[in-house]
Amino acid sequence: TDASDLIGTASKKTGIYALDDDSLNISIGVMPGITSDEVQNAFITLAESSKNFIALVAPPYGLDEVQDAVNWINGASQDVRAAAINSSYAAVYWPWVQVFNAFAGAEQWYDPSIFAARQCVFTDAVSDPWFAPAGFRRGRLTKPTGTEIRLNQGDRDSLYSNSINPVSNDPTTGITIFGQKTTQRTPTALDRVNVRRLMIYIRKVLLELGKPFQFEPNDQFTWELVEDSINPFLDDLLARRAILEGAVKCDSTTNTPARVDRNELWCSVTIKPTKAAETIVFEVNLTSQSATIN
């Protein structure tokens, strides 16, 4: 299939633009086996512009070394990707995984982003979107039987420092996704998948909460109603471990005369997102026999 056919056109809602539909409630996007940089770039751009979903992608099958994957995401492999990926609306997974295909009666290689999407759905079912879809609790893959390359700790560190989420294959613990970075290069909370998915969730809920106030008088009475509708939502996020703190402001400071004259109602929502514990450090201290341990 030609790349232009996969991308489609925005006006006709063909190709990937079929996902740009207000009636669709999607939060995860995946293109299994599509590794064309042109299509992937368009897919990520759509995720950024719509703000509705995070795009999960992967390098092409057949990369021989960890450095090949690093070169790929950094746009240093001119033959397969000429530009680096840098977006909080995208996450990359590697290496590819092997799964038994019952229809073909043989083991076949599959794009790891398929299974990353599956773990996001699993996370939603057993926890919430703002829990990291990685690690032994929510990142363990049950269907794959092998990986394209078996990574050691150094490999995983190299991949993760370059915003590639490693798919680890350990003889004792199995095949597990060991990362949840987005491809955003600037170090902010949005360089993690769980925070980006939280923000997607919050945006969608706020849009729904705001609908009853469209075309209402743009005055203090309405502003207070807006705040009263959002505060319980923030309390719910706090109770469900999505945030550590949150606040909403909808008053004359957010709704200046200029904004009111433009028929705009502005509401400021500030949150402190919960971060994931990705590195566990145990500090063991030795002491003398005469010391008292508290």
mmCIF file of C-alpha atoms in Angstrom:
data_model
loop_
_atom_site.group_PDB
_atom_site.id
_atom_site.type_symbol
_atom_site.label_atom_id
_atom_site.label_comp_id
_atom_site.label_asym_id
_atom_site.label_seq_id
_atom_site.Cartn_x
_atom_site.Cartn_y
_atom_site.Cartn_z
ATOM 1 C CA THR A 1 0.000 0.000 0.000
ATOM 2 C CA ASP A 2 1.276 3.456 -0.924
ATOM 3 C CA ALA A 3 2.181 5.786 1.960
ATOM 4 C CA SER A 4 -0.200 8.443 0.652
ATOM 5 C CA ASP A 5 -3.084 5.946 0.777
ATOM 6 C CA LEU A 6 -2.296 5.096 4.396
ATOM 7 C CA ILE A 7 -2.050 8.763 5.339
ATOM 8 C CA GLY A 8 -5.179 9.745 3.408
ATOM 9 C CA THR A 9 -6.682 13.220 3.384
ATOM 10 C CA ALA A 10 -8.088 15.311 6.210
ATOM 11 C CA SER A 11 -11.008 16.679 4.187
ATOM 12 C CA LYS A 12 -12.329 13.245 3.220
ATOM 13 C CA LYS A 13 -11.404 11.552 6.510
ATOM 14 C CA THR A 14 -9.541 8.773 4.708
ATOM 15 C CA GLY A 15 -6.470 6.849 5.883
ATOM 16 C CA ILE A 16 -5.273 7.822 9.343
ATOM 17 C CA TYR A 17 -7.544 10.879 9.261
ATOM 18 C CA ALA A 18 -10.489 8.551 9.840
ATOM 19 C CA LEU A 19 -9.322 8.703 13.469
ATOM 20 C CA ASP A 20 -9.854 12.478 13.531
ATOM 21 C CA ASP A 21 -13.531 12.168 14.376
ATOM 22 C CA ASP A 22 -15.269 13.697 17.393
ATOM 23 C CA SER A 23 -17.567 10.676 17.627
ATOM 24 C CA LEU A 24 -14.617 8.348 18.238
ATOM 25 C CA ASN A 25 -13.407 8.062 21.810
ATOM 26 C CA ILE A 26 -9.893 6.739 21.289
ATOM 27 C CA SER A 27 -6.890 7.279 23.536
ATOM 28 C CA ILE A 28 -4.335 4.915 21.944
ATOM 29 C CA GLY A 29 -3.286 4.733 18.291
ATOM 30 C CA VAL A 30 -1.221 1.962 16.726
ATOM 31 C CA MET A 31 -0.257 1.044 13.141
ATOM 32 C CA PRO A 32 0.905 -2.585 13.306
ATOM 33 C CA GLY A 33 3.892 -3.226 11.080
ATOM 34 C CA ILE A 34 3.811 0.212 9.414
ATOM 35 C CA THR A 35 7.335 1.558 9.815
ATOM 36 C CA SER A 36 7.437 4.118 7.002
ATOM 37 C CA ASP A 37 8.754 7.336 8.530
ATOM 38 C CA GLU A 38 6.392 9.356 6.320
ATOM 39 C CA VAL A 39 3.333 7.523 7.646
ATOM 40 C CA GLN A 40 4.581 7.448 11.231
ATOM 41 C CA ASN A 41 5.325 11.182 11.177
ATOM 42 C CA ALA A 42 1.834 11.936 9.852
ATOM 43 C CA PHE A 43 0.333 9.652 12.496
ATOM 44 C CA ILE A 44 2.206 11.411 15.306
ATOM 45 C CA THR A 45 1.297 14.831 13.898
ATOM 46 C CA LEU A 46 -2.370 13.803 13.911
ATOM 47 C CA ALA A 47 -2.076 12.708 17.550
ATOM 48 C CA GLU A 48 -0.562 16.107 18.408
ATOM 49 C CA SER A 49 -3.156 18.148 16.530
ATOM 50 C CA SER A 50 -6.198 16.200 17.726
ATOM 51 C CA LYS A 51 -4.864 15.790 21.295
ATOM 52 C CA ASN A 52 -7.079 12.703 21.535
ATOM 53 C CA PHE A 53 -4.568 9.855 21.585
ATOM 54 C CA ILE A 54 -0.960 8.798 21.954
ATOM 55 C CA ALA A 55 0.657 7.135 18.921
ATOM 56 C CA LEU A 56 2.603 3.932 19.616
ATOM 57 C CA VAL A 57 5.215 3.109 16.963
ATOM 58 C CA ALA A 58 8.284 0.930 16.458
ATOM 59 C CA PRO A 59 11.447 0.751 14.340
ATOM 60 C CA PRO A 60 11.347 -1.627 11.358
ATOM 61 C CA TYR A 61 11.985 -5.327 11.770
ATOM 62 C CA GLY A 62 15.520 -6.525 11.108
ATOM 63 C CA LEU A 63 17.668 -4.035 13.014
ATOM 64 C CA ASP A 64 20.756 -5.928 14.137
ATOM 65 C CA GLU A 65 22.053 -3.789 16.985
ATOM 66 C CA VAL A 66 20.803 -1.568 19.781
ATOM 67 C CA GLN A 67 22.680 1.314 18.183
ATOM 68 C CA ASP A 68 20.630 0.799 15.007
ATOM 69 C CA ALA A 69 17.447 1.458 16.988
ATOM 70 C CA VAL A 70 19.044 4.486 18.652
ATOM 71 C CA ASN A 71 20.110 5.849 15.261
ATOM 72 C CA TRP A 72 16.596 5.257 13.970
ATOM 73 C CA ILE A 73 14.778 7.293 16.643
ATOM 74 C CA ASN A 74 17.381 10.065 16.390
ATOM 75 C CA GLY A 75 16.992 10.321 12.616
ATOM 76 C CA ALA A 76 20.573 9.231 12.052
ATOM 77 C CA SER A 77 19.685 6.305 9.765
ATOM 78 C CA GLN A 78 19.016 7.989 6.458
ATOM 79 C CA ASP A 79 17.893 4.772 4.777
ATOM 80 C CA VAL A 80 14.908 4.211 7.110
ATOM 81 C CA ARG A 81 14.345 7.444 9.083
ATOM 82 C CA ALA A 82 15.706 10.839 8.192
ATOM 83 C CA ALA A 83 14.252 12.869 11.084
ATOM 84 C CA ALA A 84 14.240 12.338 14.839
ATOM 85 C CA ILE A 85 10.989 11.653 16.686
ATOM 86 C CA ASN A 86 10.297 14.257 19.351
ATOM 87 C CA SER A 87 6.763 14.340 20.712
ATOM 88 C CA SER A 88 4.936 13.714 23.974
ATOM 89 C CA TYR A 89 2.152 12.215 21.857
ATOM 90 C CA ALA A 90 4.341 9.321 20.681
ATOM 91 C CA ALA A 91 6.049 6.351 22.327
ATOM 92 C CA VAL A 92 8.493 3.895 20.741
ATOM 93 C CA TYR A 93 8.938 0.202 21.618
ATOM 94 C CA TRP A 94 11.662 -2.253 20.551
ATOM 95 C CA PRO A 95 12.665 -4.997 19.740
ATOM 96 C CA TRP A 96 10.062 -6.915 17.748
ATOM 97 C CA VAL A 97 8.515 -9.984 19.376
ATOM 98 C CA GLN A 98 7.850 -13.524 18.190
ATOM 99 C CA VAL A 99 4.355 -15.005 18.482
ATOM 100 C CA PHE A 100 2.908 -18.320 17.323
ATOM 101 C CA ASN A 101 0.403 -17.698 14.523
ATOM 102 C CA ALA A 102 -2.198 -20.461 14.680
ATOM 103 C CA PHE A 103 -3.442 -19.677 11.165
ATOM 104 C CA ALA A 104 0.033 -19.954 9.649
ATOM 105 C CA GLY A 105 1.037 -22.770 11.994
ATOM 106 C CA ALA A 106 4.376 -21.097 12.673
ATOM 107 C CA GLU A 107 6.159 -18.516 14.807
ATOM 108 C CA GLN A 108 6.098 -15.045 13.247
ATOM 109 C CA TRP A 109 7.553 -11.639 14.102
ATOM 110 C CA TYR A 110 5.266 -8.833 15.228
ATOM 111 C CA ASP A 111 5.552 -5.110 15.815
ATOM 112 C CA PRO A 112 5.960 -4.585 19.602
ATOM 113 C CA SER A 113 3.693 -1.533 19.569
ATOM 114 C CA ILE A 114 0.753 -3.947 19.177
ATOM 115 C CA PHE A 115 1.532 -5.424 22.565
ATOM 116 C CA ALA A 116 2.285 -2.021 24.083
ATOM 117 C CA ALA A 117 -1.241 -0.993 23.094
ATOM 118 C CA ARG A 118 -2.573 -4.186 24.626
ATOM 119 C CA GLN A 119 -0.813 -3.394 27.909
ATOM 120 C CA CYS A 120 -2.328 0.097 27.911
ATOM 121 C CA VAL A 121 -5.784 -1.449 27.577
ATOM 122 C CA PHE A 122 -4.924 -3.963 30.294
ATOM 123 C CA THR A 123 -3.750 -1.123 32.539
ATOM 124 C CA ASP A 124 -7.042 0.704 31.994
ATOM 125 C CA ALA A 125 -8.924 -2.456 32.999
ATOM 126 C CA VAL A 126 -6.992 -3.292 36.174
ATOM 127 C CA SER A 127 -5.942 0.215 37.244
ATOM 128 C CA ASP A 128 -6.345 3.544 35.423
ATOM 129 C CA PRO A 129 -4.745 5.235 32.378
ATOM 130 C CA TRP A 130 -2.313 7.158 34.595
ATOM 131 C CA PHE A 131 -0.678 3.975 35.901
ATOM 132 C CA ALA A 132 2.466 3.097 33.935
ATOM 133 C CA PRO A 133 1.823 0.317 31.367
ATOM 134 C CA ALA A 134 5.191 -1.266 32.131
ATOM 135 C CA GLY A 135 6.990 -3.511 34.598
ATOM 136 C CA PHE A 136 6.005 -6.857 36.059
ATOM 137 C CA ARG A 137 2.501 -5.840 37.146
ATOM 138 C CA ARG A 138 1.233 -4.202 33.962
ATOM 139 C CA GLY A 139 3.941 -4.726 31.350
ATOM 140 C CA ARG A 140 4.340 -8.504 31.252
ATOM 141 C CA LEU A 141 3.590 -9.968 27.806
ATOM 142 C CA THR A 142 1.945 -13.387 27.843
ATOM 143 C CA LYS A 143 1.597 -14.214 24.130
ATOM 144 C CA PRO A 144 5.113 -13.558 22.739
ATOM 145 C CA THR A 145 7.612 -16.407 22.925
ATOM 146 C CA GLY A 146 10.760 -14.540 21.932
ATOM 147 C CA THR A 147 12.326 -11.215 21.005
ATOM 148 C CA GLU A 148 14.319 -10.156 17.976
ATOM 149 C CA ILE A 149 17.274 -9.323 20.230
ATOM 150 C CA ARG A 150 17.815 -10.275 23.874
ATOM 151 C CA LEU A 151 18.729 -7.104 25.749
ATOM 152 C CA ASN A 152 21.040 -6.834 28.745
ATOM 153 C CA GLN A 153 20.922 -4.055 31.357
ATOM 154 C CA GLY A 154 23.326 -1.878 29.398
ATOM 155 C CA ASP A 155 21.219 -2.271 26.253
ATOM 156 C CA ARG A 156 18.065 -1.299 28.114
ATOM 157 C CA ASP A 157 19.760 1.737 29.639
ATOM 158 C CA SER A 158 21.024 2.850 26.233
ATOM 159 C CA LEU A 159 17.588 2.480 24.659
ATOM 160 C CA TYR A 160 15.778 4.198 27.517
ATOM 161 C CA SER A 161 18.156 7.140 27.590
ATOM 162 C CA ASN A 162 17.195 7.627 23.934
ATOM 163 C CA SER A 163 13.443 7.414 24.618
ATOM 164 C CA ILE A 164 12.964 3.852 23.366
ATOM 165 C CA ASN A 165 10.969 1.606 25.680
ATOM 166 C CA PRO A 166 12.799 -1.747 25.867
ATOM 167 C CA VAL A 167 11.002 -5.071 25.548
ATOM 168 C CA SER A 168 13.019 -7.294 27.869
ATOM 169 C CA ASN A 169 13.297 -11.065 27.459
ATOM 170 C CA ASP A 170 14.492 -12.736 30.647
ATOM 171 C CA PRO A 171 14.599 -16.545 31.042
ATOM 172 C CA THR A 172 13.189 -16.362 34.571
ATOM 173 C CA THR A 173 10.745 -13.442 34.440
ATOM 174 C CA GLY A 174 9.578 -13.649 30.833
ATOM 175 C CA ILE A 175 9.012 -10.945 28.243
ATOM 176 C CA THR A 176 8.210 -7.569 29.766
ATOM 177 C CA ILE A 177 7.933 -3.950 28.676
ATOM 178 C CA PHE A 178 10.508 -2.100 30.762
ATOM 179 C CA GLY A 179 9.875 1.519 29.953
ATOM 180 C CA GLN A 180 7.185 4.151 29.612
ATOM 181 C CA LYS A 181 8.843 7.164 28.041
ATOM 182 C CA THR A 182 7.296 9.309 25.368
ATOM 183 C CA THR A 183 9.631 10.601 22.664
ATOM 184 C CA GLN A 184 9.625 14.154 24.020
ATOM 185 C CA ARG A 185 13.249 15.223 24.407
ATOM 186 C CA THR A 186 12.619 18.087 26.858
ATOM 187 C CA PRO A 187 12.637 16.711 30.423
ATOM 188 C CA THR A 188 9.150 17.510 31.750
ATOM 189 C CA ALA A 189 6.358 15.394 33.235
ATOM 190 C CA LEU A 190 5.101 14.817 29.683
ATOM 191 C CA ASP A 191 8.149 12.729 28.806
ATOM 192 C CA ARG A 192 6.300 9.803 30.428
ATOM 193 C CA VAL A 193 3.440 7.792 28.921
ATOM 194 C CA ASN A 194 1.380 7.690 32.113
ATOM 195 C CA VAL A 195 1.354 11.491 32.425
ATOM 196 C CA ARG A 196 0.521 12.036 28.756
ATOM 197 C CA ARG A 197 -2.347 9.540 29.041
ATOM 198 C CA LEU A 198 -3.506 11.332 32.197
ATOM 199 C CA MET A 199 -3.566 14.663 30.349
ATOM 200 C CA ILE A 200 -5.511 13.136 27.454
ATOM 201 C CA TYR A 201 -8.036 11.790 29.951
ATOM 202 C CA ILE A 202 -8.322 15.108 31.814
ATOM 203 C CA ARG A 203 -8.808 17.089 28.609
ATOM 204 C CA LYS A 204 -11.659 14.855 27.467
ATOM 205 C CA VAL A 205 -13.441 15.016 30.825
ATOM 206 C CA LEU A 206 -13.055 18.806 31.050
ATOM 207 C CA LEU A 207 -14.505 19.235 27.558
ATOM 208 C CA GLU A 208 -17.572 17.261 28.653
ATOM 209 C CA LEU A 209 -17.870 19.182 31.920
ATOM 210 C CA GLY A 210 -17.734 22.466 30.023
ATOM 211 C CA LYS A 211 -20.500 21.704 27.531
ATOM 212 C CA PRO A 212 -23.443 22.736 29.763
ATOM 213 C CA PHE A 213 -21.962 26.230 30.126
ATOM 214 C CA GLN A 214 -21.705 27.093 26.438
ATOM 215 C CA PHE A 215 -23.914 30.091 25.595
ATOM 216 C CA GLU A 216 -24.606 30.782 29.279
ATOM 217 C CA PRO A 217 -24.106 34.349 30.580
ATOM 218 C CA ASN A 218 -20.379 34.983 30.931
ATOM 219 C CA ASP A 219 -20.535 36.317 34.480
ATOM 220 C CA GLN A 220 -19.494 35.563 38.058
ATOM 221 C CA PHE A 221 -22.468 33.244 38.587
ATOM 222 C CA THR A 222 -21.455 30.996 35.680
ATOM 223 C CA TRP A 223 -17.788 31.099 36.660
ATOM 224 C CA GLU A 224 -18.620 29.774 40.103
ATOM 225 C CA LEU A 225 -20.735 26.993 38.581
ATOM 226 C CA VAL A 226 -17.789 26.003 36.384
ATOM 227 C CA GLU A 227 -15.501 25.780 39.407
ATOM 228 C CA ASP A 228 -18.111 23.795 41.334
ATOM 229 C CA SER A 229 -18.353 21.270 38.488
ATOM 230 C CA ILE A 230 -14.596 20.732 38.221
ATOM 231 C CA ASN A 231 -13.619 20.505 41.891
ATOM 232 C CA PRO A 232 -15.288 17.085 42.410
ATOM 233 C CA PHE A 233 -13.430 15.818 39.343
ATOM 234 C CA LEU A 234 -10.103 16.896 40.842
ATOM 235 C CA ASP A 235 -11.064 15.242 44.136
ATOM 236 C CA ASP A 236 -11.750 12.027 42.222
ATOM 237 C CA LEU A 237 -8.354 12.200 40.496
ATOM 238 C CA LEU A 238 -6.694 12.682 43.872
ATOM 239 C CA ALA A 239 -8.523 9.699 45.355
ATOM 240 C CA ARG A 240 -7.563 7.523 42.378
ATOM 241 C CA ARG A 241 -3.843 8.408 42.698
ATOM 242 C CA ALA A 242 -3.697 10.345 39.428
ATOM 243 C CA ILE A 243 -2.543 13.585 41.019
ATOM 244 C CA LEU A 244 -0.924 14.752 44.237
ATOM 245 C CA GLU A 245 -2.599 18.138 44.160
ATOM 246 C CA GLY A 246 -4.973 20.127 41.973
ATOM 247 C CA ALA A 247 -6.699 23.494 41.775
ATOM 248 C CA VAL A 248 -9.222 25.247 39.527
ATOM 249 C CA LYS A 249 -9.712 28.968 38.979
ATOM 250 C CA CYS A 250 -12.520 30.542 36.986
ATOM 251 C CA ASP A 251 -13.042 34.166 37.951
ATOM 252 C CA SER A 252 -12.363 37.721 36.832
ATOM 253 C CA THR A 253 -8.613 37.059 36.711
ATOM 254 C CA THR A 254 -8.996 34.310 34.115
ATOM 255 C CA ASN A 255 -11.907 36.034 32.389
ATOM 256 C CA THR A 256 -10.537 39.461 31.614
ATOM 257 C CA PRO A 257 -12.740 42.090 29.922
ATOM 258 C CA ALA A 258 -10.937 41.430 26.634
ATOM 259 C CA ARG A 259 -11.727 37.712 26.799
ATOM 260 C CA VAL A 260 -15.333 38.329 27.775
ATOM 261 C CA ASP A 261 -15.649 40.767 24.860
ATOM 262 C CA ARG A 262 -14.477 37.945 22.579
ATOM 263 C CA ASN A 263 -17.242 35.739 24.043
ATOM 264 C CA GLU A 264 -14.653 33.459 25.637
ATOM 265 C CA LEU A 265 -14.852 31.803 29.054
ATOM 266 C CA TRP A 266 -11.446 30.821 30.430
ATOM 267 C CA CYS A 267 -10.860 28.343 33.233
ATOM 268 C CA SER A 268 -7.414 27.515 34.639
ATOM 269 C CA VAL A 269 -6.843 23.993 35.973
ATOM 270 C CA THR A 270 -3.487 23.220 37.607
ATOM 271 C CA ILE A 271 -2.435 19.726 38.624
ATOM 272 C CA LYS A 272 0.601 18.027 40.110
ATOM 273 C CA PRO A 273 0.698 14.586 38.415
ATOM 274 C CA THR A 274 1.752 11.424 40.192
ATOM 275 C CA LYS A 275 5.088 10.122 38.906
ATOM 276 C CA ALA A 276 5.988 6.439 38.505
ATOM 277 C CA ALA A 277 8.784 4.783 40.506
ATOM 278 C CA GLU A 278 10.994 3.530 37.670
ATOM 279 C CA THR A 279 14.187 2.955 39.639
ATOM 280 C CA ILE A 280 14.046 1.151 42.983
ATOM 281 C CA VAL A 281 17.019 1.867 45.272
ATOM 282 C CA PHE A 282 17.669 -0.109 48.460
ATOM 283 C CA GLU A 283 20.242 1.403 50.780
ATOM 284 C CA VAL A 284 21.717 -1.209 53.128
ATOM 285 C CA ASN A 285 23.792 0.136 56.011
ATOM 286 C CA LEU A 286 26.177 -1.798 58.246
ATOM 287 C CA THR A 287 26.559 -0.837 61.866
ATOM 288 C CA SER A 288 28.491 -2.027 64.921
ATOM 289 C CA GLN A 289 27.137 -4.529 67.440
ATOM 290 C CA SER A 290 26.897 -1.807 70.085
ATOM 291 C CA ALA A 291 24.842 0.562 67.946
ATOM 292 C CA THR A 292 21.124 1.089 68.447
ATOM 293 C CA ILE A 293 19.042 0.672 65.292
ATOM 294 C CA ASN A 294 15.977 2.904 65.100
#
